[in-house]
Tab-separated table of C-alpha atoms and ligand atoms in Angstrom:
chain	number	residue	atom	x	y	z
A	1	MET	CA	7.629	18.396	9.897
A	2	ASP	CA	5.340	16.902	12.534
A	3	LYS	CA	6.401	14.381	15.148
A	4	LEU	CA	4.570	11.989	17.469
A	5	ILE	CA	5.214	11.825	21.213
A	6	ILE	CA	4.219	8.471	22.692
A	7	ARG	CA	4.358	7.280	26.315
A	8	GLY	CA	4.268	3.488	26.302
A	9	GLY	CA	2.753	0.955	28.704
A	10	ARG	CA	-0.978	1.417	28.100
A	11	LYS	CA	-3.069	-1.645	27.156
A	12	LEU	CA	-5.167	-0.680	24.112
A	13	LYS	CA	-8.892	-1.192	24.619
A	14	GLY	CA	-11.880	-0.262	22.474
A	15	GLU	CA	-13.052	-0.100	18.869
A	16	VAL	CA	-11.178	1.039	15.760
A	17	THR	CA	-12.753	1.574	12.340
A	18	ILE	CA	-10.424	0.564	9.528
A	19	SER	CA	-10.155	3.010	6.615
A	20	GLY	CA	-10.273	2.183	2.903
A	21	ALA	CA	-7.249	0.605	1.255
A	22	LYS	CA	-4.692	3.100	-0.084
A	23	ASN	CA	-3.342	0.500	-2.510
A	24	ALA	CA	-6.801	-0.131	-3.936
A	25	ALA	CA	-7.746	3.558	-4.174
A	26	LEU	CA	-4.605	4.557	-6.124
A	27	PRO	CA	-5.029	2.206	-9.122
A	28	ILE	CA	-8.797	2.761	-9.196
A	29	MET	CA	-8.318	6.543	-9.280
A	30	ALA	CA	-5.978	6.017	-12.247
A	31	ALA	CA	-8.543	3.721	-13.898
A	32	SER	CA	-11.006	6.629	-14.032
A	33	LEU	CA	-8.813	8.029	-16.841
A	34	LEU	CA	-10.041	5.203	-19.073
A	35	ALA	CA	-13.502	6.787	-19.327
A	36	SER	CA	-14.853	10.246	-20.132
A	37	GLY	CA	-17.111	11.798	-17.516
A	38	TYR	CA	-17.518	11.903	-13.742
A	39	SER	CA	-16.282	8.929	-11.689
A	40	THR	CA	-16.968	8.544	-7.971
A	41	ILE	CA	-14.881	6.411	-5.631
A	42	GLN	CA	-16.144	5.929	-2.053
A	43	GLY	CA	-14.457	4.846	1.168
A	44	VAL	CA	-11.195	6.576	0.197
A	45	PRO	CA	-8.978	7.496	3.178
A	46	ARG	CA	-7.661	11.067	3.558
A	47	LEU	CA	-3.954	10.306	2.968
A	48	ARG	CA	-1.006	12.162	1.504
A	49	ASP	CA	-0.682	9.618	-1.299
A	50	ILE	CA	-4.355	10.059	-2.253
A	51	MET	CA	-3.887	13.831	-2.432
A	52	THR	CA	-0.675	13.346	-4.458
A	53	MET	CA	-2.582	11.209	-6.973
A	54	GLY	CA	-5.257	13.917	-6.994
A	55	ARG	CA	-2.635	16.565	-7.757
A	56	LEU	CA	-1.294	14.407	-10.586
A	57	LEU	CA	-4.773	13.967	-12.087
A	58	ALA	CA	-5.398	17.713	-11.789
A	59	HIS	CA	-2.015	18.407	-13.406
A	60	ILE	CA	-3.081	16.524	-16.544
A	61	GLY	CA	-6.373	18.391	-16.608
A	62	ALA	CA	-8.764	16.034	-14.828
A	63	GLY	CA	-11.066	17.472	-12.183
A	64	PHE	CA	-10.353	16.091	-8.692
A	65	HIS	CA	-12.430	16.638	-5.575
A	66	TYR	CA	-12.093	14.884	-2.198
A	67	GLU	CA	-14.709	15.184	0.529
A	68	GLU	CA	-15.501	12.905	3.485
A	69	GLY	CA	-14.075	9.737	1.948
A	70	LYS	CA	-15.503	10.383	-1.500
A	71	VAL	CA	-13.324	11.138	-4.522
A	72	VAL	CA	-14.915	12.632	-7.649
A	73	ILE	CA	-12.808	12.670	-10.810
A	74	SER	CA	-13.932	14.276	-14.073
A	75	THR	CA	-12.023	13.507	-17.260
A	76	GLU	CA	-13.789	15.403	-20.044
A	77	ARG	CA	-11.149	18.071	-20.418
A	78	LEU	CA	-7.779	16.343	-20.133
A	79	LYS	CA	-5.134	18.754	-21.372
A	80	MET	CA	-2.096	16.492	-21.450
A	81	GLN	CA	-0.920	12.963	-20.907
A	82	GLU	CA	2.176	13.677	-18.877
A	83	ALA	CA	3.227	12.816	-15.302
A	84	PRO	CA	6.125	15.105	-14.273
A	85	TYR	CA	9.138	14.027	-12.238
A	86	ASP	CA	8.403	16.328	-9.282
A	87	LEU	CA	5.101	14.546	-8.710
A	88	VAL	CA	6.156	10.999	-9.591
A	89	ARG	CA	9.241	11.139	-7.349
A	90	THR	CA	7.022	11.809	-4.320
A	91	MET	CA	4.866	8.800	-5.067
A	92	ARG	CA	5.931	5.817	-7.193
A	93	ALA	CA	2.332	4.730	-7.633
A	94	SER	CA	2.032	7.628	-10.116
A	95	ILE	CA	3.260	5.070	-12.649
A	96	LEU	CA	-0.305	3.724	-12.561
A	97	VAL	CA	-1.448	6.481	-14.961
A	98	LEU	CA	0.815	5.096	-17.700
A	99	GLY	CA	-1.443	2.232	-18.807
A	100	PRO	CA	-4.724	4.189	-18.744
A	101	LEU	CA	-3.334	7.271	-20.546
A	102	LEU	CA	-1.721	5.127	-23.259
A	103	ALA	CA	-4.855	3.017	-23.723
A	104	LYS	CA	-7.261	5.972	-23.820
A	105	TYR	CA	-5.169	8.620	-25.618
A	106	GLY	CA	-2.538	6.602	-27.486
A	107	TYR	CA	0.250	8.568	-25.802
A	108	ALA	CA	1.790	8.909	-22.356
A	109	ARG	CA	4.949	10.549	-21.022
A	110	VAL	CA	5.545	9.502	-17.432
A	111	SER	CA	8.629	10.143	-15.360
A	112	LEU	CA	10.520	7.050	-14.275
A	113	PRO	CA	9.772	6.713	-10.535
A	114	GLY	CA	13.399	6.271	-9.515
A	115	GLY	CA	14.320	4.171	-6.516
A	116	CYS	CA	13.030	4.656	-3.021
A	117	ALA	CA	14.172	3.930	0.525
A	118	ILE	CA	13.185	0.264	0.364
A	119	GLY	CA	14.707	-0.651	-2.979
A	120	ALA	CA	15.410	0.068	-6.661
A	121	ARG	CA	11.869	-0.980	-7.590
A	122	PRO	CA	12.267	-1.054	-11.405
A	123	ILE	CA	9.259	-0.994	-13.770
A	124	ASN	CA	10.706	-3.169	-16.521
A	125	LEU	CA	7.809	-5.626	-16.308
A	126	HIS	CA	5.247	-2.839	-16.787
A	127	LEU	CA	7.083	-1.687	-19.933
A	128	MET	CA	7.609	-5.230	-21.244
A	129	GLY	CA	3.873	-5.837	-21.097
A	130	LEU	CA	3.010	-2.613	-22.939
A	131	GLU	CA	5.527	-3.463	-25.664
A	132	ARG	CA	4.048	-6.956	-26.003
A	133	MET	CA	0.725	-5.204	-26.579
A	134	GLY	CA	2.252	-3.249	-29.463
A	135	ALA	CA	3.173	0.008	-27.803
A	136	ASP	CA	6.299	1.892	-28.835
A	137	VAL	CA	8.070	2.504	-25.521
A	138	LYS	CA	11.184	4.662	-25.219
A	139	LEU	CA	13.149	6.044	-22.278
A	140	GLU	CA	13.995	9.716	-22.874
A	141	GLY	CA	15.611	11.968	-20.275
A	142	GLY	CA	14.311	10.017	-17.291
A	143	TYR	CA	10.837	9.682	-18.777
A	144	VAL	CA	8.925	6.761	-20.262
A	145	VAL	CA	7.479	7.925	-23.595
A	146	ALA	CA	4.876	5.439	-24.846
A	147	LYS	CA	2.828	5.583	-28.050
A	148	ALA	CA	0.235	3.250	-29.518
A	149	ARG	CA	-2.644	4.007	-31.870
A	150	ARG	CA	-4.521	1.092	-30.323
A	151	MET	CA	-2.848	-1.713	-28.397
A	152	ARG	CA	-3.632	-5.311	-29.251
A	153	GLY	CA	-4.194	-8.239	-26.908
A	154	ALA	CA	-1.081	-10.273	-26.039
A	155	SER	CA	0.172	-13.104	-23.850
A	156	ILE	CA	2.253	-11.633	-21.050
A	157	TYR	CA	4.307	-13.583	-18.521
A	158	PHE	CA	5.674	-11.826	-15.439
A	159	ASP	CA	9.057	-13.097	-14.170
A	160	LEU	CA	7.646	-12.217	-10.760
A	161	PRO	CA	4.181	-11.089	-9.695
A	162	THR	CA	4.190	-7.262	-9.670
A	163	VAL	CA	1.197	-5.589	-8.019
A	164	THR	CA	1.145	-2.265	-9.872
A	165	GLY	CA	2.499	-3.977	-12.982
A	166	THR	CA	-0.530	-6.283	-13.013
A	167	GLU	CA	-2.857	-3.316	-12.419
A	168	ASN	CA	-1.213	-1.162	-15.127
A	169	LEU	CA	-1.488	-3.890	-17.743
A	170	MET	CA	-5.058	-4.864	-16.780
A	171	MET	CA	-6.037	-1.246	-17.341
A	172	ALA	CA	-4.116	-1.022	-20.642
A	173	ALA	CA	-5.588	-4.311	-21.904
A	174	SER	CA	-9.157	-3.243	-21.061
A	175	LEU	CA	-9.231	-0.988	-24.154
A	176	ALA	CA	-6.931	-3.072	-26.385
A	177	ARG	CA	-8.158	-4.922	-29.446
A	178	GLY	CA	-8.489	-8.625	-28.605
A	179	ARG	CA	-7.624	-10.851	-25.659
A	180	THR	CA	-4.744	-10.375	-23.232
A	181	VAL	CA	-3.585	-13.087	-20.842
A	182	ILE	CA	-1.364	-12.109	-17.906
A	183	GLU	CA	0.430	-15.110	-16.380
A	184	ASN	CA	2.068	-15.050	-12.966
A	185	ALA	CA	-0.092	-12.036	-12.144
A	186	ALA	CA	-0.116	-10.554	-8.634
A	187	ARG	CA	-2.992	-11.967	-6.547
A	188	GLU	CA	-3.283	-9.218	-3.902
A	189	PRO	CA	-6.845	-8.216	-2.844
A	190	GLU	CA	-6.106	-4.709	-4.172
A	191	VAL	CA	-5.457	-6.158	-7.646
A	192	LYS	CA	-8.800	-7.958	-7.454
A	193	ASP	CA	-10.510	-4.752	-6.311
A	194	CYS	CA	-8.984	-2.873	-9.256
A	195	ALA	CA	-10.332	-5.550	-11.621
A	196	ARG	CA	-13.806	-5.332	-10.026
A	197	ALA	CA	-13.784	-1.560	-10.530
A	198	LEU	CA	-12.764	-1.991	-14.190
A	199	VAL	CA	-15.589	-4.523	-14.697
A	200	ALA	CA	-17.964	-1.955	-13.171
A	201	MET	CA	-16.767	0.366	-15.950
A	202	GLY	CA	-17.625	-2.251	-18.576
A	203	ALA	CA	-14.294	-4.064	-18.870
A	204	LYS	CA	-14.264	-7.809	-19.538
A	205	ILE	CA	-11.848	-9.368	-17.023
A	206	GLU	CA	-11.710	-12.898	-15.634
A	207	GLY	CA	-9.402	-14.536	-13.124
A	208	ALA	CA	-8.288	-11.479	-11.127
A	209	GLY	CA	-7.136	-12.584	-7.665
A	210	GLY	CA	-5.545	-15.635	-9.268
A	211	SER	CA	-2.246	-15.906	-11.131
A	212	ILE	CA	-3.793	-16.013	-14.630
A	213	ILE	CA	-5.916	-13.018	-15.646
A	214	GLU	CA	-7.732	-12.795	-18.988
A	215	ILE	CA	-8.886	-9.461	-20.381
A	216	GLU	CA	-11.077	-9.127	-23.496
A	217	GLY	CA	-10.575	-5.581	-24.802
A	218	VAL	CA	-13.623	-3.365	-25.415
A	219	ASP	CA	-14.016	-0.148	-27.429
A	220	ASP	CA	-14.801	2.134	-24.531
A	221	LEU	CA	-15.504	2.207	-20.817
A	222	ARG	CA	-18.003	4.164	-18.739
A	223	PRO	CA	-17.208	6.272	-15.663
A	224	LEU	CA	-17.385	4.342	-12.406
A	225	ASP	CA	-19.146	4.655	-9.072
A	226	TYR	CA	-17.316	2.315	-6.732
A	227	THR	CA	-16.547	1.643	-3.071
A	228	ILE	CA	-13.086	0.260	-2.299
A	229	ILE	CA	-12.081	-2.518	0.129
A	230	PRO	CA	-10.748	-1.838	3.644
A	231	ASP	CA	-7.002	-1.477	4.203
A	232	ARG	CA	-5.652	-4.879	5.262
A	233	ILE	CA	-2.277	-3.399	6.200
A	234	GLU	CA	-3.843	-0.839	8.551
A	235	GLU	CA	-5.856	-3.739	9.974
A	236	GLY	CA	-2.702	-5.820	10.518
A	237	THR	CA	-0.889	-2.843	12.017
A	238	PHE	CA	-3.576	-2.383	14.680
A	239	MET	CA	-3.463	-6.126	15.374
A	240	THR	CA	0.260	-5.890	16.166
A	241	ALA	CA	-0.489	-2.843	18.357
A	242	ALA	CA	-2.983	-4.916	20.355
A	243	GLY	CA	-0.471	-7.756	20.518
A	244	ILE	CA	2.444	-5.688	21.798
A	245	THR	CA	0.382	-3.881	24.492
A	246	GLY	CA	-1.527	-6.964	25.699
A	247	GLY	CA	-4.645	-5.078	24.648
A	248	ASP	CA	-8.182	-6.071	23.708
A	249	ILE	CA	-9.534	-4.175	20.677
A	250	THR	CA	-12.274	-4.680	18.101
A	251	LEU	CA	-11.557	-3.745	14.492
A	252	LYS	CA	-14.649	-2.617	12.562
A	253	SER	CA	-15.253	-2.693	8.769
A	254	CYS	CA	-12.301	-4.943	8.077
A	255	ARG	CA	-11.751	-8.078	6.001
A	256	LEU	CA	-10.094	-10.832	8.024
A	257	ASP	CA	-10.065	-13.024	4.905
A	258	HIS	CA	-7.509	-10.632	3.322
A	259	LEU	CA	-5.024	-11.314	6.117
A	260	ASP	CA	-4.916	-15.106	6.580
A	261	ALA	CA	-1.108	-15.333	6.691
A	262	VAL	CA	-0.838	-12.427	9.149
A	263	VAL	CA	-3.576	-13.812	11.438
A	264	MET	CA	-1.890	-17.216	11.404
A	265	LYS	CA	1.476	-15.745	12.408
A	266	LEU	CA	-0.065	-13.489	15.068
A	267	THR	CA	-1.896	-16.532	16.459
A	268	GLU	CA	1.449	-18.342	16.681
A	269	ALA	CA	2.688	-15.276	18.602
A	270	GLY	CA	-0.116	-15.797	21.116
A	271	LEU	CA	-2.808	-13.343	19.971
A	272	VAL	CA	-6.432	-14.501	20.164
A	273	PHE	CA	-9.034	-13.585	17.516
A	274	GLU	CA	-12.820	-13.666	17.810
A	275	ASN	CA	-15.079	-12.939	14.838
A	276	ARG	CA	-17.447	-10.007	15.405
A	277	GLU	CA	-20.282	-8.634	13.247
A	278	GLY	CA	-18.443	-6.773	10.441
A	279	GLY	CA	-15.103	-7.081	12.172
A	280	VAL	CA	-12.878	-8.923	14.565
A	281	ARG	CA	-11.870	-8.806	18.248
A	282	VAL	CA	-8.112	-9.045	18.836
A	283	MET	CA	-6.637	-9.893	22.271
A	284	GLY	CA	-2.927	-9.655	22.979
A	285	PRO	CA	-1.040	-12.062	25.260
A	286	GLY	CA	0.879	-11.089	28.410
A	287	ARG	CA	4.049	-11.444	26.367
A	288	PRO	CA	4.176	-12.426	22.666
A	289	LYS	CA	5.810	-15.715	21.714
A	290	SER	CA	8.564	-15.706	19.086
A	291	THR	CA	7.864	-17.138	15.639
A	292	ASN	CA	9.513	-16.985	12.204
A	293	VAL	CA	8.217	-15.119	9.146
A	294	THR	CA	9.146	-15.002	5.460
A	295	THR	CA	7.552	-12.265	3.348
A	296	LEU	CA	6.047	-13.474	0.071
A	297	GLN	CA	3.633	-12.263	-2.577
A	298	TYR	CA	-0.036	-12.723	-1.695
A	299	PRO	CA	-1.381	-14.964	-0.213
A	300	GLY	CA	1.941	-15.180	1.650
A	301	PHE	CA	2.908	-12.934	4.559
A	302	PRO	CA	2.850	-9.358	3.156
A	303	THR	CA	6.078	-7.378	3.022
A	304	ASP	CA	4.035	-4.339	4.121
A	305	MET	CA	3.524	-6.055	7.507
A	306	GLN	CA	7.155	-7.113	8.034
A	307	ALA	CA	8.311	-4.039	9.962
A	308	GLN	CA	5.286	-3.991	12.277
A	309	PHE	CA	5.674	-7.716	12.980
A	310	MET	CA	9.346	-7.202	13.793
A	311	ALA	CA	8.393	-4.612	16.419
A	312	LEU	CA	6.159	-7.239	18.034
A	313	MET	CA	8.888	-9.900	17.878
A	314	SER	CA	11.428	-7.506	19.450
A	315	VAL	CA	9.710	-8.051	22.843
A	316	ALA	CA	8.727	-11.704	22.252
A	317	ASP	CA	9.743	-14.585	24.475
A	318	GLY	CA	12.424	-16.238	22.324
A	319	THR	CA	14.229	-15.638	19.035
A	320	SER	CA	12.518	-15.012	15.684
A	321	VAL	CA	13.945	-15.127	12.163
A	322	ILE	CA	12.351	-12.646	9.758
A	323	LYS	CA	13.152	-13.031	6.061
A	324	GLU	CA	12.367	-10.200	3.608
A	325	THR	CA	12.204	-11.591	0.061
A	326	ILE	CA	10.314	-8.841	-1.824
A	327	PHE	CA	12.459	-5.711	-1.389
A	328	GLU	CA	16.213	-5.515	-1.030
A	329	ASN	CA	16.367	-2.837	1.645
A	330	ARG	CA	13.323	-3.087	3.842
A	331	PHE	CA	15.072	-3.187	7.209
A	332	MET	CA	15.373	0.581	7.742
A	333	HIS	CA	13.385	0.221	10.964
A	334	VAL	CA	16.006	-2.120	12.524
A	335	ALA	CA	18.482	0.596	13.528
A	336	GLU	CA	15.699	2.650	15.116
A	337	LEU	CA	14.270	-0.355	17.007
A	338	MET	CA	17.788	-1.057	18.286
A	339	ARG	CA	17.936	2.495	19.659
A	340	MET	CA	15.035	1.375	21.844
A	341	GLY	CA	17.025	-1.620	23.073
A	342	ALA	CA	15.881	-4.236	20.553
A	343	ASP	CA	18.386	-7.041	19.910
A	344	ILE	CA	18.394	-7.586	16.131
A	345	ALA	CA	21.112	-8.903	13.814
A	346	VAL	CA	20.737	-8.454	10.036
A	347	GLU	CA	22.507	-10.617	7.470
A	348	GLY	CA	21.410	-9.848	3.892
A	349	GLY	CA	17.628	-10.219	3.770
A	350	ILE	CA	17.411	-12.038	7.098
A	351	ALA	CA	16.887	-10.410	10.494
A	352	THR	CA	17.388	-12.459	13.662
A	353	VAL	CA	15.383	-10.899	16.494
A	354	LYS	CA	16.168	-11.885	20.091
A	355	GLY	CA	13.164	-10.801	22.154
A	356	VAL	CA	13.946	-8.490	25.085
A	357	GLY	CA	11.806	-7.991	28.184
A	358	LYS	CA	11.146	-4.313	27.591
A	359	LEU	CA	11.995	-1.662	25.022
A	360	LYS	CA	12.925	1.814	26.192
A	361	GLY	CA	11.531	5.039	24.757
A	362	ALA	CA	13.952	7.091	22.607
A	363	PRO	CA	14.000	9.851	19.953
A	364	LEU	CA	13.502	8.069	16.593
A	365	MET	CA	13.451	8.976	12.905
A	366	ALA	CA	10.893	7.520	10.517
A	367	THR	CA	12.379	6.510	7.146
A	368	ASP	CA	9.529	5.012	5.134
A	369	LEU	CA	5.839	4.327	5.499
A	370	ARG	CA	5.805	0.922	7.180
A	371	ALA	CA	9.018	1.503	9.135
A	372	SER	CA	7.318	4.490	10.782
A	373	ALA	CA	4.324	2.300	11.663
A	374	SER	CA	6.744	-0.186	13.212
A	375	LEU	CA	8.264	2.515	15.428
A	376	VAL	CA	4.825	3.621	16.631
A	377	VAL	CA	3.890	0.013	17.470
A	378	ALA	CA	7.152	-0.435	19.410
A	379	ALA	CA	6.703	2.882	21.252
A	380	LEU	CA	3.244	1.837	22.481
A	381	ALA	CA	4.868	-0.829	24.654
A	382	ALA	CA	8.187	0.884	25.423
A	383	LYS	CA	9.073	2.162	28.897
A	384	GLY	CA	8.981	5.969	28.979
A	385	GLU	CA	8.614	8.485	26.188
A	386	THR	CA	9.352	8.008	22.475
A	387	GLU	CA	9.492	10.748	19.865
A	388	VAL	CA	8.965	9.689	16.238
A	389	ARG	CA	10.097	12.392	13.825
A	390	ARG	CA	9.324	12.817	10.069
A	391	ILE	CA	5.899	11.264	10.411
A	392	TYR	CA	4.940	12.556	6.985
A	393	HIS	CA	6.000	9.032	6.039
A	394	LEU	CA	3.248	7.679	8.293
A	395	ASP	CA	0.691	10.146	6.910
A	396	ARG	CA	1.197	8.647	3.456
A	397	GLY	CA	-0.584	5.451	4.444
A	398	TYR	CA	-2.446	5.886	7.741
A	399	GLU	CA	-5.463	8.137	8.228
A	400	THR	CA	-5.063	10.033	11.554
A	401	MET	CA	-3.333	7.090	13.177
A	402	GLU	CA	-2.691	8.997	16.405
A	403	GLU	CA	-6.406	9.884	16.728
A	404	LYS	CA	-7.408	6.245	16.284
A	405	LEU	CA	-4.784	5.097	18.814
A	406	LYS	CA	-5.760	7.803	21.319
A	407	LYS	CA	-9.377	6.647	21.114
A	408	ILE	CA	-8.366	3.169	22.331
A	409	GLY	CA	-6.248	4.435	25.215
A	410	ALA	CA	-2.783	5.179	23.832
A	411	ASP	CA	-0.872	8.094	25.335
A	412	ILE	CA	0.061	9.704	22.006
A	413	ARG	CA	0.061	13.243	20.622
A	414	ARG	CA	1.135	14.964	17.431
A	415	VAL	CA	3.432	17.963	17.734
A	416	LYS	CA	3.702	20.297	14.782
A	417	GLU	CA	7.324	21.116	14.060
A	418	GLY	CA	8.547	23.961	11.861
B	501	EPZ	C1	2.977	-2.499	-4.396
B	501	EPZ	O1	4.153	-1.868	-4.845
B	501	EPZ	C2	2.506	-1.701	-3.186
B	501	EPZ	N1	2.216	-0.327	-3.589
B	501	EPZ	C3	3.594	-1.726	-2.111
B	501	EPZ	O2	3.069	-1.051	-0.986
B	501	EPZ	C4	3.883	-3.172	-1.733
B	501	EPZ	O3	4.919	-3.202	-0.790
B	501	EPZ	C5	4.283	-3.953	-2.988
B	501	EPZ	O4	3.252	-3.846	-3.986
B	501	EPZ	C6	4.513	-5.429	-2.703
B	501	EPZ	O5	3.354	-5.990	-2.174
B	501	EPZ	C7	1.048	-0.067	-4.216
B	501	EPZ	O6	0.248	-0.949	-4.484
B	501	EPZ	C8	0.797	1.363	-4.582
B	501	EPZ	P1	5.762	-4.804	-6.941
B	501	EPZ	P2	4.764	-2.261	-6.298
B	501	EPZ	O7	5.803	-4.287	-8.339
B	501	EPZ	O8	3.685	-2.597	-7.242
B	501	EPZ	C9	10.047	-6.072	-8.428
B	501	EPZ	C10	3.088	0.414	0.812
B	501	EPZ	O9	3.712	0.280	1.846
B	501	EPZ	N2	9.639	-5.520	-9.735
B	501	EPZ	O10	4.760	-5.847	-6.593
B	501	EPZ	O11	5.723	-1.193	-6.665
B	501	EPZ	C11	10.208	-5.007	-7.354
B	501	EPZ	O12	11.507	-4.453	-7.389
B	501	EPZ	C12	3.749	0.126	-0.512
B	501	EPZ	O13	1.881	0.724	0.743
B	501	EPZ	C13	10.511	-5.641	-10.822
B	501	EPZ	O14	11.602	-6.184	-10.700
B	501	EPZ	O15	5.564	-3.584	-5.950
B	501	EPZ	C14	9.969	-5.789	-6.087
B	501	EPZ	O16	11.154	-6.442	-5.714
B	501	EPZ	C15	5.225	-0.015	-0.351
B	501	EPZ	N3	10.116	-5.123	-12.026
B	501	EPZ	C16	8.939	-6.842	-6.497
B	501	EPZ	O17	8.986	-6.880	-7.935
B	501	EPZ	C17	8.900	-4.511	-12.201
B	501	EPZ	O18	8.606	-4.068	-13.333
B	501	EPZ	C18	7.509	-6.544	-6.090
B	501	EPZ	O19	7.234	-5.253	-6.544
B	501	EPZ	C19	8.047	-4.398	-11.084
B	501	EPZ	C20	8.425	-4.921	-9.867
């Protein structure tokens, strides 16, 4: 397992190109199962999760090829409609093949994802929606077994906006008979990108990006050729890196409009933003100012930015209160930040962060994707050397993060271990 060795104290300076959004690529790769033929998806980052989804598609008999940001998926010769436990347990987003396989083939057997480090993360809302659309859904031996000759349009209300739940049901409804309305749908940019890709395949979808989405089912869909949006969470992560090092970086091929809440909070923390052609310049302050954050569904402050923001607040001037409302256990980074000298008290879903003057480098253990990003951000400003182990977590969601950081002046290197 690889680790990163980081010597903190360098101000980041230079240009970073943001990669495509992992959480847009994953549902859109699954959507290719709704058509027969060759689909091409461009701007896809080379990430572990993308390759895991590729392995899953290959397992069911689809062709999968990745080269230089382009994914080609062929679906003429699918040999099964099953997603096995050993693949699904490594990536929960595998559940995204459930809706497309059921809609296209009338059958799907997908392993229940199981919990993960940040929470139980049930899929009851996904299954409720499929049942409302007439599917017969059973749980057998840790698997979801779903059957439906052809699903019918339905009115679906989500108790809470689920991102992959909204995507799964949009995909299922695209081939159903009649109209489906999803109320209290997730509004994330990745959901909207998934809808735009489905429309490019011939689906009839209105309202994606809002909380009410209407889908008029069609009889079949054509393969897609589509370019995904940039990764707003990678973008926000580099912003916090500029903030914590007092740096001055320019982010290229990014979408500032997908990060309003994050930019507002980082501005409160003292960062300065300047629009640039196709990107944004981000300048960090001498020392960040403390401010409070509550994570919410989009357009609120994203839970996927909570850990990185906490790293920034751990050296802020003042005390910040960070409330995590989406997942029940998304403070795994706290103990590791405290090993660096951070002063953080956690009570339920609330972390109180007393900013310290300087963090100190230490050997750290990554526990989940965004927690590992948080540790890297903290290490960039820490005194001395930090070692971040188990960075396969980081590789799930960041394309060669250490190369991008090195290019803008960070003292960081990857060491292969074992
Ligand atoms: C998506 O996960 C993202 N993953 C996550 O990103 C992100 O953190 C999350 O949305 C929230 O924004 C992908 O898009 C692949 P949810 P998802 O369903 O869809 C509860 C990352 O770092 N819920 O919106 O699994 C659930 O427990 C990853 O890239 C139910 O109760 O999240 C959670 O509390 C981590 N029943 C809340 O809803 C359901 O059926 C939001 O979950 C579904 C969800």
